[in-house]
Coordinates of C-alpha atoms in Angstrom, one line a residue:
X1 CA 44.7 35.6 157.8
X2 CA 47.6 34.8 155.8
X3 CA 48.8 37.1 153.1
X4 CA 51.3 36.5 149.8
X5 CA 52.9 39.7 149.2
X6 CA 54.5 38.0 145.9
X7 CA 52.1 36.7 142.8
X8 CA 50.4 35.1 142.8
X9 CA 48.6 37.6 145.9
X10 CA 46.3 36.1 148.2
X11 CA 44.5 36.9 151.1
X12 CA 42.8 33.6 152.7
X13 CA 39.7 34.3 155.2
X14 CA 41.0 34.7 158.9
X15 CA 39.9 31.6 160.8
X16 CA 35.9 31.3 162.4
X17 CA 35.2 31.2 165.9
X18 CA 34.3 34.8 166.5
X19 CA 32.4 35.0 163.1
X20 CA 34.3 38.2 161.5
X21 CA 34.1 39.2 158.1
X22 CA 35.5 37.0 156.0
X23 CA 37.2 38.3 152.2
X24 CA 39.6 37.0 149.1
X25 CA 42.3 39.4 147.9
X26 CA 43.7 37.8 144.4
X27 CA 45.3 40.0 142.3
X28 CA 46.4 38.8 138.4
X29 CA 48.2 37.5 136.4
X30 CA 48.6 34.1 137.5
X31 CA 46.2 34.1 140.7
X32 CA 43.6 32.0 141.1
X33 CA 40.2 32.4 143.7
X34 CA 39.7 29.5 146.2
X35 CA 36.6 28.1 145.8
X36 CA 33.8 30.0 145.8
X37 CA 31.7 31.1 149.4
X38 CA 28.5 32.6 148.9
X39 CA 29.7 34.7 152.4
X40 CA 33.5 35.8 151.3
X41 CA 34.0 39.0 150.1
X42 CA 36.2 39.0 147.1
X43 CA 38.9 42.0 145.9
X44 CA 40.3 42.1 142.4
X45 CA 42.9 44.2 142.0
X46 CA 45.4 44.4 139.5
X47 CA 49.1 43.5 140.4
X48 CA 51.5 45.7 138.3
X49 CA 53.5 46.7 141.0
X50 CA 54.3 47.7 144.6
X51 CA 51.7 50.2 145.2
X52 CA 49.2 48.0 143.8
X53 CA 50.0 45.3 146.8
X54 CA 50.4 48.3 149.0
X55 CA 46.6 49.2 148.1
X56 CA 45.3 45.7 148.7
X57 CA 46.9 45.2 151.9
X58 CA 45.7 48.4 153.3
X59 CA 42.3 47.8 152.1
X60 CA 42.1 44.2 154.0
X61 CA 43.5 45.7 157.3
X62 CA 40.5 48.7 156.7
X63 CA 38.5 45.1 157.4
X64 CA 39.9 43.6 159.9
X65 CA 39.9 47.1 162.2
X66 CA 36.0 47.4 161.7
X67 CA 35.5 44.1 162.9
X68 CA 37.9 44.3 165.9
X69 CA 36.0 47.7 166.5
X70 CA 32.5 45.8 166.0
X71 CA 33.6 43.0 168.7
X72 CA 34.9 45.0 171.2
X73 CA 32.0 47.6 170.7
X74 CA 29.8 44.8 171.1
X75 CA 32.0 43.1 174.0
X76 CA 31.3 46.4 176.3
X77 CA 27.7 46.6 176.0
X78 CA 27.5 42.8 176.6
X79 CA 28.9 44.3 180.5
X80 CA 27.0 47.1 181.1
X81 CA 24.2 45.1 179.9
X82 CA 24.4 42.2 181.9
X83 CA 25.1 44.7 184.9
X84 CA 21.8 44.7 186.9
X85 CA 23.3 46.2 190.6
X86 CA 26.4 47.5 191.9
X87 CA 27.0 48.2 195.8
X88 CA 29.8 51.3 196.7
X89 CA 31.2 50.1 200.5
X90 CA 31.5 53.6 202.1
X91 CA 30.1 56.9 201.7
X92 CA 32.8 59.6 201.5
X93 CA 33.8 61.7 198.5
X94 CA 35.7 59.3 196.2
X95 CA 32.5 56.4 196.6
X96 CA 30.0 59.1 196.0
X97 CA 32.0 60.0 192.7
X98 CA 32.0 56.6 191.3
X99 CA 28.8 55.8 192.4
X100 CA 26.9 58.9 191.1
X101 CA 29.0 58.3 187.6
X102 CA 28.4 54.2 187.5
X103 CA 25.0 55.2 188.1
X104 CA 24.7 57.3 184.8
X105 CA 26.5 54.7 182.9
X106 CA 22.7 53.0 182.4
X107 CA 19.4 54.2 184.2
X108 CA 18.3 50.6 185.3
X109 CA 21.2 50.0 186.9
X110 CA 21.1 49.7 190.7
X111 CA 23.6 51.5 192.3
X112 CA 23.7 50.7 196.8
X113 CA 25.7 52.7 198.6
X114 CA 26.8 51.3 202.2
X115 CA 27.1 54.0 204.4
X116 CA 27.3 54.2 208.1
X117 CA 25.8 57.4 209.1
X118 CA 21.6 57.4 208.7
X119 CA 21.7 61.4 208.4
X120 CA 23.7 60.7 205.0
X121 CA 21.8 57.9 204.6
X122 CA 18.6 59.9 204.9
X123 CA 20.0 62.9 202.5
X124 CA 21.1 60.8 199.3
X125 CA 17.4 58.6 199.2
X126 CA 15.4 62.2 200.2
X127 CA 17.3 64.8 198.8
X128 CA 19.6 62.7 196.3
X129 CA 22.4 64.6 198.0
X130 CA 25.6 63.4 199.8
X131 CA 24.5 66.1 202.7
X132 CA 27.9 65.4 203.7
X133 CA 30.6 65.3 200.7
X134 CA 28.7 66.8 197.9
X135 CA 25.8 69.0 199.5
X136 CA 25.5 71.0 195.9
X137 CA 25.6 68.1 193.6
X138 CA 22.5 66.1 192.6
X139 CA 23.1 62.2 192.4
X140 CA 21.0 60.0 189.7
X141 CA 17.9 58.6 190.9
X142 CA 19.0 54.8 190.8
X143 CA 21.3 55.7 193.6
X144 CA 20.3 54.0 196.6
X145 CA 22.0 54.4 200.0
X146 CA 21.7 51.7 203.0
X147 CA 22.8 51.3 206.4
X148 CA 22.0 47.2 205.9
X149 CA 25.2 45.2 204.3
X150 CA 22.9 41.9 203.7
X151 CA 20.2 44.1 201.7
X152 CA 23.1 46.1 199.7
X153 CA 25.8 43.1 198.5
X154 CA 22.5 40.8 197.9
X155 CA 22.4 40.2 194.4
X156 CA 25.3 42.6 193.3
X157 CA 27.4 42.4 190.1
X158 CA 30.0 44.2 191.4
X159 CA 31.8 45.9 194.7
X160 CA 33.5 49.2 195.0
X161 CA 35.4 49.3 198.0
X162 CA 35.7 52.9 199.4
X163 CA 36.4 52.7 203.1
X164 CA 39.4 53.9 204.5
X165 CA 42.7 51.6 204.7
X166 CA 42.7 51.6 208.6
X167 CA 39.1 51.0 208.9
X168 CA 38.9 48.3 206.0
X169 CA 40.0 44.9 208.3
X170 CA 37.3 45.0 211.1
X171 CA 34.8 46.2 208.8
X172 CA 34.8 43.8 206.1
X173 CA 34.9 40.9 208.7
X174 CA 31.5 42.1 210.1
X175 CA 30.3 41.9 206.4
X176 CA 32.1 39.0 205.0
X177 CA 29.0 36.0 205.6
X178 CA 27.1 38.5 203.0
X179 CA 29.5 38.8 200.7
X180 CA 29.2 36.3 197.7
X181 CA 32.8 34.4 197.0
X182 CA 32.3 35.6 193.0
X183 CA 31.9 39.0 193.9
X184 CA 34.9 41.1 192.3
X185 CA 36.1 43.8 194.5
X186 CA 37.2 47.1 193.4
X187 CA 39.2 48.8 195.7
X188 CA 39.5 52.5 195.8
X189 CA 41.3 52.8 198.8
X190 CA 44.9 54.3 199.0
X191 CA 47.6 53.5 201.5
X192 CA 49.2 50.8 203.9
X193 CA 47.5 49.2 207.2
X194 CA 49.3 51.0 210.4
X195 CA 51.6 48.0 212.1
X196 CA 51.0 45.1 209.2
X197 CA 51.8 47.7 206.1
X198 CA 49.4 45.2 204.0
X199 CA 48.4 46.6 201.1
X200 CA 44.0 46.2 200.0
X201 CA 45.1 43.4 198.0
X202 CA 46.2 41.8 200.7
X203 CA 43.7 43.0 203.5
X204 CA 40.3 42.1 201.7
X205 CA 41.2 38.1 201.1
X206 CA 42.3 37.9 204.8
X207 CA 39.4 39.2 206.0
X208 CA 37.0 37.8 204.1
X209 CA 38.1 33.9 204.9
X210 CA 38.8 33.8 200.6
X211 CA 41.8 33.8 199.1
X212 CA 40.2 33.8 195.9
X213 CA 38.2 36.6 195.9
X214 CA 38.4 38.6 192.8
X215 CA 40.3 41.5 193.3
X216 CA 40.9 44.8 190.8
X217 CA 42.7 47.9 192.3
X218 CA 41.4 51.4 190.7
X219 CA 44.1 54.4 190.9
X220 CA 45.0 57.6 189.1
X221 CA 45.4 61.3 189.5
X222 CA 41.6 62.1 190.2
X223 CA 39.8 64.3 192.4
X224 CA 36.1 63.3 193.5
X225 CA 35.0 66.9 193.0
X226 CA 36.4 66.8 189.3
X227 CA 34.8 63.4 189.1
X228 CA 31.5 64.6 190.0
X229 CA 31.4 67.3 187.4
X230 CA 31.9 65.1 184.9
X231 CA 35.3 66.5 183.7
X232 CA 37.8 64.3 181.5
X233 CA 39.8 61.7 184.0
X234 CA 42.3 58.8 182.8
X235 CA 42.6 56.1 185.5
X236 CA 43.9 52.5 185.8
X237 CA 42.3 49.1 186.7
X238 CA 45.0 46.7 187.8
X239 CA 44.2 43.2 188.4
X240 CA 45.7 39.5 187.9
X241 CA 42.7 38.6 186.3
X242 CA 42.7 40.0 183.0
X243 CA 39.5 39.3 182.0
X244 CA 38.1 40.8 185.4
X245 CA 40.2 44.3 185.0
X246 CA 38.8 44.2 181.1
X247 CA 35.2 43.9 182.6
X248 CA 35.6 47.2 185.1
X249 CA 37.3 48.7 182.2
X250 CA 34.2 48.3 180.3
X251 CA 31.5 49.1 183.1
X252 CA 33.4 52.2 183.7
X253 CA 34.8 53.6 180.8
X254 CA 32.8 56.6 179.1
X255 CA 33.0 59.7 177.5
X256 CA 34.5 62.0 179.9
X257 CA 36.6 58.7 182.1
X258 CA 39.1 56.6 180.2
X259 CA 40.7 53.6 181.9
X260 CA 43.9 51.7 181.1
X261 CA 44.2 48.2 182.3
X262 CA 47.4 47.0 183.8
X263 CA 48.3 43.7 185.7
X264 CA 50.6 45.1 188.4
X265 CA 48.7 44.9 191.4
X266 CA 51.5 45.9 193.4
X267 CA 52.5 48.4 191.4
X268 CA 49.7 50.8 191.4
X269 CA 48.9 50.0 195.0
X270 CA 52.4 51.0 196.5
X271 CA 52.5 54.5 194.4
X272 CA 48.6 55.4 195.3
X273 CA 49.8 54.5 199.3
X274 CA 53.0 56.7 199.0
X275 CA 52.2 59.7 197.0
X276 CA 50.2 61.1 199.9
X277 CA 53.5 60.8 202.1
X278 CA 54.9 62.7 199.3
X279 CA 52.2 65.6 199.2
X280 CA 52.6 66.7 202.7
X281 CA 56.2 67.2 202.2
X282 CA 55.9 68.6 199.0
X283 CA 53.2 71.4 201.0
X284 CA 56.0 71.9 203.7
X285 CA 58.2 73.3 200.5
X286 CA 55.5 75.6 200.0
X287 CA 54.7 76.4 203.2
X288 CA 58.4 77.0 203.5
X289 CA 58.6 79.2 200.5
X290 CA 61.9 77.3 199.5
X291 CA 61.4 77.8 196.1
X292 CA 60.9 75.8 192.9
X293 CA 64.0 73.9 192.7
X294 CA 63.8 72.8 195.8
X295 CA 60.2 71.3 194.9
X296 CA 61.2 70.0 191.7
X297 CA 64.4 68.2 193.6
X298 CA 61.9 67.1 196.4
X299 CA 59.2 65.2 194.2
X300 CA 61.9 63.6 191.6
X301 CA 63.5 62.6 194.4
X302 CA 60.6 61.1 196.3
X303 CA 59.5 59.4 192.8
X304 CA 63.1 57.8 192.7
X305 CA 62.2 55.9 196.0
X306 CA 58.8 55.1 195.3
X307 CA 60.3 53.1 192.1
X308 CA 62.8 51.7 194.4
X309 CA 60.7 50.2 196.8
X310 CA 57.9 49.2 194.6
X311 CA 60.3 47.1 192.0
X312 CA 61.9 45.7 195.1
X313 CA 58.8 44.8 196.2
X314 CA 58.1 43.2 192.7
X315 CA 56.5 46.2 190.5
X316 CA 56.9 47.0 187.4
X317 CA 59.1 50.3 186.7
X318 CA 56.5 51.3 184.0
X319 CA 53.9 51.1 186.4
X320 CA 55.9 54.1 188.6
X321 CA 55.9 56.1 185.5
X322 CA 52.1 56.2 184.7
X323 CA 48.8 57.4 185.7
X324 CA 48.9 55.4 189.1
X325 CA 52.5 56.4 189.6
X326 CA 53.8 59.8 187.9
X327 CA 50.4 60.7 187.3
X328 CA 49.0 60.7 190.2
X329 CA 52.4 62.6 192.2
X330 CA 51.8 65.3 189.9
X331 CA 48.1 65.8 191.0
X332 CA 48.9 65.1 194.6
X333 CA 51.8 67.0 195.1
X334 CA 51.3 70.2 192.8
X335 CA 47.4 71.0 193.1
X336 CA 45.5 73.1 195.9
X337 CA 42.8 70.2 196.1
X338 CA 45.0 67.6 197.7
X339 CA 44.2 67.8 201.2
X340 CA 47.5 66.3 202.3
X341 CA 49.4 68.8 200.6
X342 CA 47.4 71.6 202.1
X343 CA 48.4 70.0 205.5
X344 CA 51.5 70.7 204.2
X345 CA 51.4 74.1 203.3
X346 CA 49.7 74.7 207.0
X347 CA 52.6 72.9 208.8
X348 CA 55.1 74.7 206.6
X349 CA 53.4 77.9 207.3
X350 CA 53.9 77.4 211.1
X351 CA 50.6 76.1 212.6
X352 CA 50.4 73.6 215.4
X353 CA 50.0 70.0 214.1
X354 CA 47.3 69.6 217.1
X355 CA 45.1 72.6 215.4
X356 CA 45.2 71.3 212.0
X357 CA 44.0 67.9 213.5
X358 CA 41.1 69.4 215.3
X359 CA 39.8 70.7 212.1
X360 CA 39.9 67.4 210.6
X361 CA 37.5 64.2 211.1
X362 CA 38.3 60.9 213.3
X363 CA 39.3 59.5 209.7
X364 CA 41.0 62.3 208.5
X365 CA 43.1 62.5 211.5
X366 CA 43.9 58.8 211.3
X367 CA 44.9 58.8 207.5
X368 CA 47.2 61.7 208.4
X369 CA 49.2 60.0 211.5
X370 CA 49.6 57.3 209.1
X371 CA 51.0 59.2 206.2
X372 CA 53.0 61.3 208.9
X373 CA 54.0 58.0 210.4
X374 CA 55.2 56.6 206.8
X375 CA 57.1 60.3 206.2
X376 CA 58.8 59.7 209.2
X377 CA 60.6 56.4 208.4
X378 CA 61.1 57.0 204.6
X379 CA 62.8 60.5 205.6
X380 CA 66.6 59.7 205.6

């Protein structure tokens, strides 16, 4: 649309390809309409002065935000519409979450969940309960869990990836002649591969045998539990691809879960992988009783060197400083939920490393050794 803000005044119709609505703003004296078009809209207004151009103008941006509301309204239904099935890899807390909320996004939607153990298995098609994770919390009927990788990527829109960093390499090479070279992956996993230090983004292409596999990374200060009872959550899509992130943006995005996209891929990956390294210590504060200052010194610190190494590593500083960064140290590090920070507050406190690792899973315990690994050569 181009716009005379001298008289003659004239608003000519923005150009066609996505169809808005089109209008004519000519004000007197001296104006004259363009020819006439049965589908423009035309505004007459008078043009004595400065607040009479101030009036048209804001009454032909009024326009053009309902359309670019109408398109974009009509640009995320066009997604969730088109979405017929979704498969979760991985049944723990966080997959369960996004599954059971993907799920209520649109009742026809199929939602798989891989899982590997048949009692859970068994639990969320019986019961509709993660028997495991979420024992209290009824999961939407179109839920579906299956032990069979062939019957749960056949046919699916998109991938959530859910299991664990360490675990990620051997299992997505026993999966990867199912696995459709379209299919956009969404990783939710967190952290670094023990020995290689490759980030998801760089783990899932390797192991599938495709380099061009779409890839989105999800991130954010979230908690599965808060997640699952449907409290408000901001979290960020990072992908390459922008019109890939825009798609997750839209399948996702509801009521009670906002998500920003971002193109930093590295970015949000490095600060989800090293804000755990930075809970446990912050619990060791606790468990210390050091004090405040010596928290707030710890974390601003440990935020400084997670920007260092993630623009060294090509991130954007911005990036460090959002949801995926800032955002997600804050939850980490300063909330009883974070598991690695209550293994801090149990270290601090004096227990035995060895007995808080025999209360803990075979995944738990490896995620730890890794973060403890990671705190170790960080630690000046």
């Amino acid at each position: 649309m181009t716009c005379l803000l001298e008289p003659p005044f004239r608003c000519l119709p923005p150009f066609q390809p996505f169809s808005p609505p089109r209008f004519r703003c000519y004000a007197a004296p001296g104006a004259q309409p363009l020819p006439s078009d049965p589908d423009t809209e035309t505004l007459v207004l008078p043009l004595d002065g400065p607040k009479e151009r101030r009036e048209i103008v804001r009454l032909a941006w009024e326009k053009l935000v309902r359309w670019s509301r109408s398109l974009q309204s009509r640009a995320k239904t066009d997604v969730l519409e088109r979405t017929n099935k979704i498969v979760v890899l991985g049944g723990g807390s966080f997959g369960t979450a996004i599954a059971a909320h993907v799920a209520t996004r649109k009742s026809p939607l199929e939602v798989n969940m891989l899982v590997r153990d048949p009692q859970v298995c068994r639990s969320i098609n019986e019961e509709h309960h993660n028997c495991k994770y979420f024992p209290q919390h009824e999961l939407p009927k179109n839920v579906i869990a299956t032990t069979d990788a062939k019957a749960a990527l056949l046919g699916a829109d998109f991938c959530f990836h859910a299991v664990p960093v360490q675990f990620s390499s051997s299992f997505l090479e026993e999966i990867a002649n199912y696995v459709d070279p379209g299919l956009p992956f969404i990783s939710l996993s967190k952290g670094l591969e023990l020995n290689t230090l490759r980030t998801m983004s760089q783990i899932i292409p390797k192991a599938l045998k495709n380099p061009r596999q779409p890839y989105v990374v999800l991130s954010g200060p979230s908690f599965a539990l808060e997640l699952m009872n449907k409290l408000p959550t901001a979290l960020v899509v990072a992908s390459k691809d922008q019109k890939i992130a825009n798609s997750v943006q839209q399948l996702m995005a509801s009521k009670n879960l906002r998500i920003n996209t971002s193109s930093d891929v590295t970015g949000v990956e490095i600060a989800g992988a090293l804000k755990n390294v930075l809970a446990i210590a912050a619990g060791i504060v606790e468990g210390l009783n050091l004090g405040n200052n010596s928290m707030a010194a710890l974390v601003s610190q440990g935020c400084s060197e997670i920007r260092w190494l993630a623009t060294k590593m090509g991130a954007k500083s911005t990036t460090l400083t959002g949801l995926s960064g800032t955002g997600d140290v804050m939850l980490t590090c300063f909330v009883s939920l974070s598991r690695n920070r209550t293994v801090g507050v149990r270290l601090g406190s004096g227990e035995k490393l060895d007995d808080i690792l025999s209360s803990m899973n075979q995944v738990q315990k490896i995620e730890l050794l890794y973060h403890f690994l990671a705190l170790s050569v960080l630690s000046p």
